[in-house]
PDB file of C-alpha atoms in Angstrom:
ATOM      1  CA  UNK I   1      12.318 -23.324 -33.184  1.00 62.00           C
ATOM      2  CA  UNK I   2       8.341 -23.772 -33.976  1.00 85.00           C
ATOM      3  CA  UNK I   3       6.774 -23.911 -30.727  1.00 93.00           C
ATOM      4  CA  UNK I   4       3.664 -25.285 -32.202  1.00 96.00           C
ATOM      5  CA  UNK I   5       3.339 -27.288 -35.260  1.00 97.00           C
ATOM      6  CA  UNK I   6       0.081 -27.765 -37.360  1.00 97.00           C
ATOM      7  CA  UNK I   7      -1.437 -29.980 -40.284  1.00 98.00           C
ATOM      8  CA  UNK I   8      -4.615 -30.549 -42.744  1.00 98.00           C
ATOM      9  CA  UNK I   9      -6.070 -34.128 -42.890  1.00 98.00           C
ATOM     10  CA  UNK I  10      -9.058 -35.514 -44.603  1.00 98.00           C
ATOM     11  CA  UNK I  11     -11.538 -37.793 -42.532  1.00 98.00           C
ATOM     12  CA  UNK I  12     -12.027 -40.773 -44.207  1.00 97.00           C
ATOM     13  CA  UNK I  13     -14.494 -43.782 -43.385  1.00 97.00           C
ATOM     14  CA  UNK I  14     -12.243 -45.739 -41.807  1.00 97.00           C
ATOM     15  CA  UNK I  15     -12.040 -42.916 -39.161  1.00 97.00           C
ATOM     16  CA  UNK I  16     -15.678 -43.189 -37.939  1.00 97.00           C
ATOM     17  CA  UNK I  17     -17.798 -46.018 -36.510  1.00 96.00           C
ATOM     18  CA  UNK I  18     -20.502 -47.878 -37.791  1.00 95.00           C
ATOM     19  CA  UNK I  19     -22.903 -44.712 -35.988  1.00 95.00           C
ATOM     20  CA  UNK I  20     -20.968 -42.240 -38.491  1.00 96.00           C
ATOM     21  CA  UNK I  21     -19.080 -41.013 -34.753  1.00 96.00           C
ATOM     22  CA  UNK I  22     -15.388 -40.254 -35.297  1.00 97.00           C
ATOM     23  CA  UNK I  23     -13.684 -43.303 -33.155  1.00 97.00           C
ATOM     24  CA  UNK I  24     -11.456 -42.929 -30.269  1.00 97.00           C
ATOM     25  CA  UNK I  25      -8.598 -44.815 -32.222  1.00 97.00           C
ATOM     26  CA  UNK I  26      -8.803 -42.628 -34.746  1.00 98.00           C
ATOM     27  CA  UNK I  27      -8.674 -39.225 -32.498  1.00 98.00           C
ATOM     28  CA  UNK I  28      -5.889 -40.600 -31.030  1.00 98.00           C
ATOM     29  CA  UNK I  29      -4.089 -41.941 -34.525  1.00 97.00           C
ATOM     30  CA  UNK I  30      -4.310 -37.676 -35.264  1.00 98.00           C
ATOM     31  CA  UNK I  31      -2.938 -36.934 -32.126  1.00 98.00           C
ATOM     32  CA  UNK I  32       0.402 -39.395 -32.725  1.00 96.00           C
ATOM     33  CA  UNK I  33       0.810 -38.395 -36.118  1.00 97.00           C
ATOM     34  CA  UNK I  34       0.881 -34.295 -35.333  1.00 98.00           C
ATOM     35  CA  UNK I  35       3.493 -35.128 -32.417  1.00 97.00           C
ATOM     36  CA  UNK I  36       5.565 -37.430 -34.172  1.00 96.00           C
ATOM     37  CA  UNK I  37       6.216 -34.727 -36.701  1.00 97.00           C
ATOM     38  CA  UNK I  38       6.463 -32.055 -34.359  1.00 97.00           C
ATOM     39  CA  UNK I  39       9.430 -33.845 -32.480  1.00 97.00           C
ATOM     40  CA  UNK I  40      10.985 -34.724 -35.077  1.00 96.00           C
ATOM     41  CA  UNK I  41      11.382 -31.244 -36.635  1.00 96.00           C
ATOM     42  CA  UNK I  42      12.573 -30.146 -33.290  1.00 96.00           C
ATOM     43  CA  UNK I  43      14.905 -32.931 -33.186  1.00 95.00           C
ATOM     44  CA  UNK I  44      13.508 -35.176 -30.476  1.00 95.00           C
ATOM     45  CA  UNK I  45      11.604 -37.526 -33.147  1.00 95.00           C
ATOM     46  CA  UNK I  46      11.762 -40.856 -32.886  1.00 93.00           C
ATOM     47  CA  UNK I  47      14.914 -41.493 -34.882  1.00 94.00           C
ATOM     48  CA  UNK I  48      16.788 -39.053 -32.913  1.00 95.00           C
ATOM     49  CA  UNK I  49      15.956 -40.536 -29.293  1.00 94.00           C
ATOM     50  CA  UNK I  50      16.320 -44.325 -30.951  1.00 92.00           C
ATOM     51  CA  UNK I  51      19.919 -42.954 -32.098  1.00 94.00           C
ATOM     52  CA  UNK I  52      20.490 -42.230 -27.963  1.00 94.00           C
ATOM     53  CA  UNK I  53      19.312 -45.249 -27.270  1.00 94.00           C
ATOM     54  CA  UNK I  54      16.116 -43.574 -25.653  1.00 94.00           C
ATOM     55  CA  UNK I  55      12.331 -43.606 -26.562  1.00 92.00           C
ATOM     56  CA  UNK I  56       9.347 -42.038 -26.011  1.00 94.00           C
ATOM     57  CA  UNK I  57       6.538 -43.312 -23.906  1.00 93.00           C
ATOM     58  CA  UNK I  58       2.993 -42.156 -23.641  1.00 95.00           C
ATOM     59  CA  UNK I  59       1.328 -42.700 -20.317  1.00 96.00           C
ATOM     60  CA  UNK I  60      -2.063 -41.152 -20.653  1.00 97.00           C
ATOM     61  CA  UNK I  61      -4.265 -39.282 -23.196  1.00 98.00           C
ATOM     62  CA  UNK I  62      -7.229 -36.955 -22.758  1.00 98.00           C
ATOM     63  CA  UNK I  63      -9.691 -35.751 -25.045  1.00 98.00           C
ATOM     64  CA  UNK I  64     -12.937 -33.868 -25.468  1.00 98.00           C
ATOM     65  CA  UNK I  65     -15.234 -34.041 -28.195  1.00 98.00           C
ATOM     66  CA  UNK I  66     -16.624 -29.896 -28.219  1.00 98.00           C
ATOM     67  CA  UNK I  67     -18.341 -30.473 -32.220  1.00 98.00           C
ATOM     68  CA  UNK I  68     -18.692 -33.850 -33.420  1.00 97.00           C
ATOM     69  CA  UNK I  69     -16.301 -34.398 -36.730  1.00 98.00           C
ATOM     70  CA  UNK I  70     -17.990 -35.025 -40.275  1.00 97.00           C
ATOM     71  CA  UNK I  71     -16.865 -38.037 -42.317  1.00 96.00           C
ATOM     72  CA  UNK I  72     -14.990 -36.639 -45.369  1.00 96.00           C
ATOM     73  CA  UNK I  73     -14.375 -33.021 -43.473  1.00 97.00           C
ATOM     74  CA  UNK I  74     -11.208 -31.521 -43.880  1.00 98.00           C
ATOM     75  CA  UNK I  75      -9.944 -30.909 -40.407  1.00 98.00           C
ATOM     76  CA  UNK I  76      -6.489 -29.297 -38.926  1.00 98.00           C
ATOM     77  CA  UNK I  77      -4.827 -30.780 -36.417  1.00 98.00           C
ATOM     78  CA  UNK I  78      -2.285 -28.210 -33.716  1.00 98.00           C
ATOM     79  CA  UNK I  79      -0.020 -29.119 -31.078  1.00 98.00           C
ATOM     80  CA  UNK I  80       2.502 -27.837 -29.008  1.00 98.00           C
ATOM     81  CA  UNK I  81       4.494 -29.039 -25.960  1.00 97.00           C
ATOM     82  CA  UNK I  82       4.245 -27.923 -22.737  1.00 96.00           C
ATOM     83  CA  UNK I  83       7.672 -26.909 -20.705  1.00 93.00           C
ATOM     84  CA  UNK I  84       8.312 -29.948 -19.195  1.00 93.00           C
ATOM     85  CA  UNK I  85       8.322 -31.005 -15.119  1.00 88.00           C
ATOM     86  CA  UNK I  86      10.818 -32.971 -13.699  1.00 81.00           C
ATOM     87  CA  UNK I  87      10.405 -36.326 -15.482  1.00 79.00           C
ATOM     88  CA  UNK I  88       7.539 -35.547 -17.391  1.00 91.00           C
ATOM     89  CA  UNK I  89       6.307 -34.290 -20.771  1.00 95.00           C
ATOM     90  CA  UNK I  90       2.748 -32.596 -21.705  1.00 97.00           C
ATOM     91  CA  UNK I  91       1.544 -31.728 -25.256  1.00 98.00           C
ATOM     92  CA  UNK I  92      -1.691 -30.409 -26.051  1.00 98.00           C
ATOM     93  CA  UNK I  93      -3.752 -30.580 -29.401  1.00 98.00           C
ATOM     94  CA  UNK I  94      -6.760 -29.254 -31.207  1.00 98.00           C
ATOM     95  CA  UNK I  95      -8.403 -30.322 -33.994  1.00 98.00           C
ATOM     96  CA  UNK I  96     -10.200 -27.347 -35.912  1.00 98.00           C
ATOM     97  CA  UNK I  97     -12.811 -27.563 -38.645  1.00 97.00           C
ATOM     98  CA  UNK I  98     -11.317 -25.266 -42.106  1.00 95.00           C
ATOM     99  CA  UNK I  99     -12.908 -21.864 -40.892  1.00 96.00           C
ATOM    100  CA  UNK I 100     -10.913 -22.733 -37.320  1.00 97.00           C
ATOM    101  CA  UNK I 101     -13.814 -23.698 -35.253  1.00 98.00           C
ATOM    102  CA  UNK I 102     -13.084 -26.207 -32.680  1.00 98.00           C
ATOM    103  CA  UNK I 103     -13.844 -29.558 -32.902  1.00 98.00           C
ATOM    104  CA  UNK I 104     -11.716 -31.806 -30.270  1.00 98.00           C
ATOM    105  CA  UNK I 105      -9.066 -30.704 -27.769  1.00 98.00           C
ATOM    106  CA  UNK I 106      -6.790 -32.789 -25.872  1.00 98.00           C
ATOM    107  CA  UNK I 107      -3.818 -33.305 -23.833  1.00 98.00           C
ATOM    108  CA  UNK I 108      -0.981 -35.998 -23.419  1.00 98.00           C
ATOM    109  CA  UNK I 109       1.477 -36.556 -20.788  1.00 97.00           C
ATOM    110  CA  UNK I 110       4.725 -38.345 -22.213  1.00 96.00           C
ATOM    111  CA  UNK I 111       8.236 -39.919 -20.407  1.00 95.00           C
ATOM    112  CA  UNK I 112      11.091 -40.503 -21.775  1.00 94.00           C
ATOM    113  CA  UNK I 113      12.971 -44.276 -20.778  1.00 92.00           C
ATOM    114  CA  UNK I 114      16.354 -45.906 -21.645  1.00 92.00           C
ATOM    115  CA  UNK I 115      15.743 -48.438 -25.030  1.00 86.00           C
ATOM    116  CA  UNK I 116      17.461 -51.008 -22.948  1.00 85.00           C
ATOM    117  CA  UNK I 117      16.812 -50.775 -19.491  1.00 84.00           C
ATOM    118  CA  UNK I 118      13.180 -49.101 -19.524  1.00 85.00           C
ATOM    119  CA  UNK I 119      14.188 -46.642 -16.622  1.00 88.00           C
ATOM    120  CA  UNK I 120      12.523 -43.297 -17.022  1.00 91.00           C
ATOM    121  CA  UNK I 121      14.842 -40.720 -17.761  1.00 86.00           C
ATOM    122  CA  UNK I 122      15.056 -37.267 -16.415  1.00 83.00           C
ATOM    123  CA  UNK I 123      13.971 -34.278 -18.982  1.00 77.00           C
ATOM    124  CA  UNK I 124      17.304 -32.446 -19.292  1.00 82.00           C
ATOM    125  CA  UNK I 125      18.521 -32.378 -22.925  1.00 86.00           C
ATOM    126  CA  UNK I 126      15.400 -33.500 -24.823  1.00 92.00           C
ATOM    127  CA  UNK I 127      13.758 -30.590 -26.357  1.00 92.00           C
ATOM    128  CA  UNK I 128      15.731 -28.204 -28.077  1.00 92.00           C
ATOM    129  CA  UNK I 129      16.254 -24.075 -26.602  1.00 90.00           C
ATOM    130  CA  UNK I 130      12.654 -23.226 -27.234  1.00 90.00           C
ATOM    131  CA  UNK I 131      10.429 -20.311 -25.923  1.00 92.00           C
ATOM    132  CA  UNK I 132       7.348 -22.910 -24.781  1.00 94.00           C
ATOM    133  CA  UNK I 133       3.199 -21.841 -24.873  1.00 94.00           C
ATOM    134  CA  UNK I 134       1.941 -22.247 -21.963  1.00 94.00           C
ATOM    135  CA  UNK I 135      -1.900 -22.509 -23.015  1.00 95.00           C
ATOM    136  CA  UNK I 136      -3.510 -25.763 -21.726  1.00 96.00           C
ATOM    137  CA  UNK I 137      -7.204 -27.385 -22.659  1.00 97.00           C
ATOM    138  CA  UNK I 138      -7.670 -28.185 -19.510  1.00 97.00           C
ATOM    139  CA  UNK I 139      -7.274 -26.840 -16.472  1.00 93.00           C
ATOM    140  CA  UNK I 140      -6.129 -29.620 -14.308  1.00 91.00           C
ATOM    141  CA  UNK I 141      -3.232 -32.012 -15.234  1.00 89.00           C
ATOM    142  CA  UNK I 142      -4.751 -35.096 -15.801  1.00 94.00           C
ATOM    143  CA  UNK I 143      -5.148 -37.878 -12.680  1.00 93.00           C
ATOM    144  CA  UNK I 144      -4.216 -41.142 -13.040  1.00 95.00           C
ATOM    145  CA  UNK I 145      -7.962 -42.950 -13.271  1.00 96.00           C
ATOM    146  CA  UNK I 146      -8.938 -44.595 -10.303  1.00 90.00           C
ATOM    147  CA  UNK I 147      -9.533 -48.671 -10.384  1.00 88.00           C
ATOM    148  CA  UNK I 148     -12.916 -50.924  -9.931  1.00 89.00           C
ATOM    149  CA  UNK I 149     -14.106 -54.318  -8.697  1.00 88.00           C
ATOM    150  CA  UNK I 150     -14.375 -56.885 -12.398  1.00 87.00           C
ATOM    151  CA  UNK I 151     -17.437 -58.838 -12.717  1.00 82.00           C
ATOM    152  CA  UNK I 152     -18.205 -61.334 -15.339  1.00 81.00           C
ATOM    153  CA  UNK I 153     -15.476 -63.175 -17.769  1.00 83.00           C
ATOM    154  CA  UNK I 154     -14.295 -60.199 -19.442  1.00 90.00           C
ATOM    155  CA  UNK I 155     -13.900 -59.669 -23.009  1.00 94.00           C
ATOM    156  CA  UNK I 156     -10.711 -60.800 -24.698  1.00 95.00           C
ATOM    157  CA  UNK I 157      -8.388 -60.140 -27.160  1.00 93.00           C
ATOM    158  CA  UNK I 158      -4.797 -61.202 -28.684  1.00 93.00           C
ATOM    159  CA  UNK I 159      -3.006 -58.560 -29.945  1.00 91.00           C
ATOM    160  CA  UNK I 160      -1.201 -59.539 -32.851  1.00 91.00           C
ATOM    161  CA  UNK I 161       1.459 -58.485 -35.341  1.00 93.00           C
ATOM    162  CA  UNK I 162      -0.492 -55.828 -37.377  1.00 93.00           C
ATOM    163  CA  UNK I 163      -1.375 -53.719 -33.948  1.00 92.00           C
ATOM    164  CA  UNK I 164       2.617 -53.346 -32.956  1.00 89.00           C
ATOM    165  CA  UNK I 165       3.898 -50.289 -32.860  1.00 88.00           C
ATOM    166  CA  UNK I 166       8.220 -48.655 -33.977  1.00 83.00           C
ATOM    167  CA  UNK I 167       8.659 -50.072 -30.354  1.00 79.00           C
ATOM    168  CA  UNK I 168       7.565 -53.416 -30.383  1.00 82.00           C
ATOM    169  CA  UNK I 169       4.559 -53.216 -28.794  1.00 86.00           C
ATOM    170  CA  UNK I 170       0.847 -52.977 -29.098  1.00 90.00           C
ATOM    171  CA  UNK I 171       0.161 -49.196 -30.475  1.00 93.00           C
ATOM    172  CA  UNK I 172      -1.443 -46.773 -28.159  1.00 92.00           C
ATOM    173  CA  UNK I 173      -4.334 -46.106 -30.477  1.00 95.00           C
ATOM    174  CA  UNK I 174      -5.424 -49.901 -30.560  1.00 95.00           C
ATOM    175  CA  UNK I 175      -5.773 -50.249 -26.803  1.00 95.00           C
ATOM    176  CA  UNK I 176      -9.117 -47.484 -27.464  1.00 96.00           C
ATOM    177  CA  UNK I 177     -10.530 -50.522 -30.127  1.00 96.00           C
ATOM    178  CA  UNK I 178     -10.065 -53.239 -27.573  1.00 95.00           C
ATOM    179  CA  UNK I 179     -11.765 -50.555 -24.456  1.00 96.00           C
ATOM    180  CA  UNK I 180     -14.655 -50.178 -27.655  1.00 95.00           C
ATOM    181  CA  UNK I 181     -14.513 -53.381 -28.932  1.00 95.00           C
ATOM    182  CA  UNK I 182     -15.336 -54.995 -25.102  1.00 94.00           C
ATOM    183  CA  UNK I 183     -17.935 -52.217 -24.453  1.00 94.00           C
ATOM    184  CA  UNK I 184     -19.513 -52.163 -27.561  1.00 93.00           C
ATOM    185  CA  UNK I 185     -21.856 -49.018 -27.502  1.00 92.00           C
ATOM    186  CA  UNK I 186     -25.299 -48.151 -28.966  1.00 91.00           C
ATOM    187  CA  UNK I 187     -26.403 -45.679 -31.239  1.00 92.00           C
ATOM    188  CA  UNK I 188     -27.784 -43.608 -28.658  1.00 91.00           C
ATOM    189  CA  UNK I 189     -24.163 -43.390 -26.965  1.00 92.00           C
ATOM    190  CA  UNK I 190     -21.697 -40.176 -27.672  1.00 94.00           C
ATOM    191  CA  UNK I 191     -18.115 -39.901 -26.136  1.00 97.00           C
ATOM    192  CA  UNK I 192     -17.732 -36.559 -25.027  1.00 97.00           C
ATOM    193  CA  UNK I 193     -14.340 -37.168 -23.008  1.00 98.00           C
ATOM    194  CA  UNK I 194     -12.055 -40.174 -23.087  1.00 98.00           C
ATOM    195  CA  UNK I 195      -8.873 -40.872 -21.232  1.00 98.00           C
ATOM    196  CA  UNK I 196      -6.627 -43.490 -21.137  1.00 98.00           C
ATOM    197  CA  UNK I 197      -3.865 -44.518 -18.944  1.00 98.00           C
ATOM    198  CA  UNK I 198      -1.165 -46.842 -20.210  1.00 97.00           C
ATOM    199  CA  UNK I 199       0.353 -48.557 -17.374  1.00 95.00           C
ATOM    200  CA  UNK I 200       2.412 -51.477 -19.015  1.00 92.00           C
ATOM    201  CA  UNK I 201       3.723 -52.038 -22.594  1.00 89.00           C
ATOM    202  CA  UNK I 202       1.122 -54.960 -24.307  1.00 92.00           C
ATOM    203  CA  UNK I 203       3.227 -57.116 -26.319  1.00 90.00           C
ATOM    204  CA  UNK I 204       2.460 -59.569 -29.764  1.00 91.00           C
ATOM    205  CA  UNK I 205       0.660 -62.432 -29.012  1.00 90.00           C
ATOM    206  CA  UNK I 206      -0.356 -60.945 -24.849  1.00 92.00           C
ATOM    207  CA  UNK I 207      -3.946 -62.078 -24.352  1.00 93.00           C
ATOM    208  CA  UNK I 208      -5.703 -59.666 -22.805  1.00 95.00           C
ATOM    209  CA  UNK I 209      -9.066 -60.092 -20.603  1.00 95.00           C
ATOM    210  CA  UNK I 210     -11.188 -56.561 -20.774  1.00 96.00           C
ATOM    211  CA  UNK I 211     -13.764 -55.281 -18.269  1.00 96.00           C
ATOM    212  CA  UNK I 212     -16.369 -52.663 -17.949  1.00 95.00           C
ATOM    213  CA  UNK I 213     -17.995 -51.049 -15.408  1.00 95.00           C
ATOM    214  CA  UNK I 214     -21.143 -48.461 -16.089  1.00 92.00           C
ATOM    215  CA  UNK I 215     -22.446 -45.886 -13.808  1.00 91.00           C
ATOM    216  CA  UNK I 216     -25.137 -43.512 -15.867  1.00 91.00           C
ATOM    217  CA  UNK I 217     -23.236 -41.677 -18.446  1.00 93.00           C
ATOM    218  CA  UNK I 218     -19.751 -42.288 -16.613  1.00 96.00           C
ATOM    219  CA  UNK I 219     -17.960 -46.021 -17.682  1.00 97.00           C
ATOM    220  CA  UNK I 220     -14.939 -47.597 -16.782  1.00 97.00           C
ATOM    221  CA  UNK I 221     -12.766 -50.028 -18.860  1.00 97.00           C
ATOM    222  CA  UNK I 222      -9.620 -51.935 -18.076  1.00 96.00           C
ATOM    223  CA  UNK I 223      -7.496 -54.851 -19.426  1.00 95.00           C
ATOM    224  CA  UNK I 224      -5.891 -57.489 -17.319  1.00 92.00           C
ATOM    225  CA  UNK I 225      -2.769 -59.953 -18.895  1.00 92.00           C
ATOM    226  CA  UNK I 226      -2.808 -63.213 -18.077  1.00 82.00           C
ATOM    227  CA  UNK I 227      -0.533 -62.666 -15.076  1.00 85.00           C
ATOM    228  CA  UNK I 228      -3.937 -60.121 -14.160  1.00 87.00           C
ATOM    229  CA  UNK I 229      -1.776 -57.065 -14.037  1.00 93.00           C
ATOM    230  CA  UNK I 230      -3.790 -54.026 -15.190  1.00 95.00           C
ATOM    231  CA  UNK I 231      -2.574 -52.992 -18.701  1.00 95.00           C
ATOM    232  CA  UNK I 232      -4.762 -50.103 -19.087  1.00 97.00           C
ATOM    233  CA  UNK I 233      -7.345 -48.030 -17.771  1.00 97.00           C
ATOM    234  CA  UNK I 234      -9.700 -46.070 -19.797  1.00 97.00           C
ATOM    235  CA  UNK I 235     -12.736 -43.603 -18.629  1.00 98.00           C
ATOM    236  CA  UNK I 236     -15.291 -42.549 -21.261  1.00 98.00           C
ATOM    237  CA  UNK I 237     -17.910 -40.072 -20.478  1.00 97.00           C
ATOM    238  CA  UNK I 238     -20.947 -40.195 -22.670  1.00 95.00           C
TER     239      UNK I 238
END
């Protein structure tokens, strides 16, 4: 079996912000795309846990910007899976400029949960015999983000059908344009790392209020539903 699975993209506009800065969404959008592929050729895809009545579930995603990505560059996405703990699944990925200079790296820690019953289920039987890397791009596992007092109204959204997701919920790549959309940055501001936690599954129609909290370069962001349980938590340091 591949232990690490790689692919060639083209940046297009749509992938960068109105500052010409590659958006979070869109670094994210890469990272599902090389790891739904890479499952799925080692026969833990989506179609294959579905069939088990299983699914994958991504709690959090980290990323560092090392070289800022051109519009229109050709880039190459990697990945590869991490042996997994005892519930838990981490895959790391790097996104490479053509002569295989780095441009982001990032890491992604993943459950697995019964279709039906959304109970997380042990790892035992999910990836295939493999030999696994054990090279990580960063050297801590990544910590759940810590929470913060709201001020204000908060900005908010309504997911709707066009943001859902094979799963039936919003898709983990929107939840970075709502954390954007209610911080709204200037030109002078440049993500260098971003992480976001998923804590519940955002569903069609789920108004969401979003607040932010800034502390020099470090800002928090986090998204309440109307029952004001935290959706998501996202940390962006600029």
């Amino acid at each position: 079996m591949k232990n690490i699975y790689a692919k060639s993209f083209n940046l297009r506009t749509s992938d960068f912000d109105c500052y010409r800065k590659i958006s979070p969404a869109s670094v994210l959008d890469l990272f599902q795309s090389v790891a739904g592929e890479h499952a799925a050729l080692l026969g833990c895809g989506f179609d294959d846990l579905f069939a088990r009545k299983l699914l994958w579930v991504l709690v959090r995603t980290k990323y560092q910007v090392i070289s800022q990505p051109m519009m229109y560059q050709t880039v190459r996405v990697k990945t590869w899976p991490i042996a997994p703990s005892r519930i838990g699944f981490q895959r790391e990925y790097l996104i490479e400029d053509e002569n295989g200079a780095p441009l982001i790296k990032g890491s992604s820690d993943w459950v697995v949960i019964y279709n039906e019953q959304r109970k997380i289920v042990p790892v035992d039987n999910i990836y295939p015999e493999m030999e696994f890397l054990t090279e990580k791009n960063f050297d801590a596992r990544l910590k759940k983000l810590p929470d913060f007092d709201i001020q204000g109204e908060g900005f908010l959204v309504c997911p709707a059908f066009s943001q859902l997701d094979m799963n039936g919920h919003v898709n983990n790549t929107e939840y970075a344009n709502f954390a954007l959309d209610a911080l709204a940055p200037d030109e002078r501001d440049e993500i260098k790392t971003f992480q976001i936690d998923y804590r519940h599954e955002v569903k069609n129609g789920e108004k969401l209020n979003i607040y932010t909290q800034r502390h020099e370069n470090t800002i928090l962001i986090k998204g309440f539903n109307g029952s004001d349980t935290v959706m998501f938590v996202c940390r962006l340091e600029m």
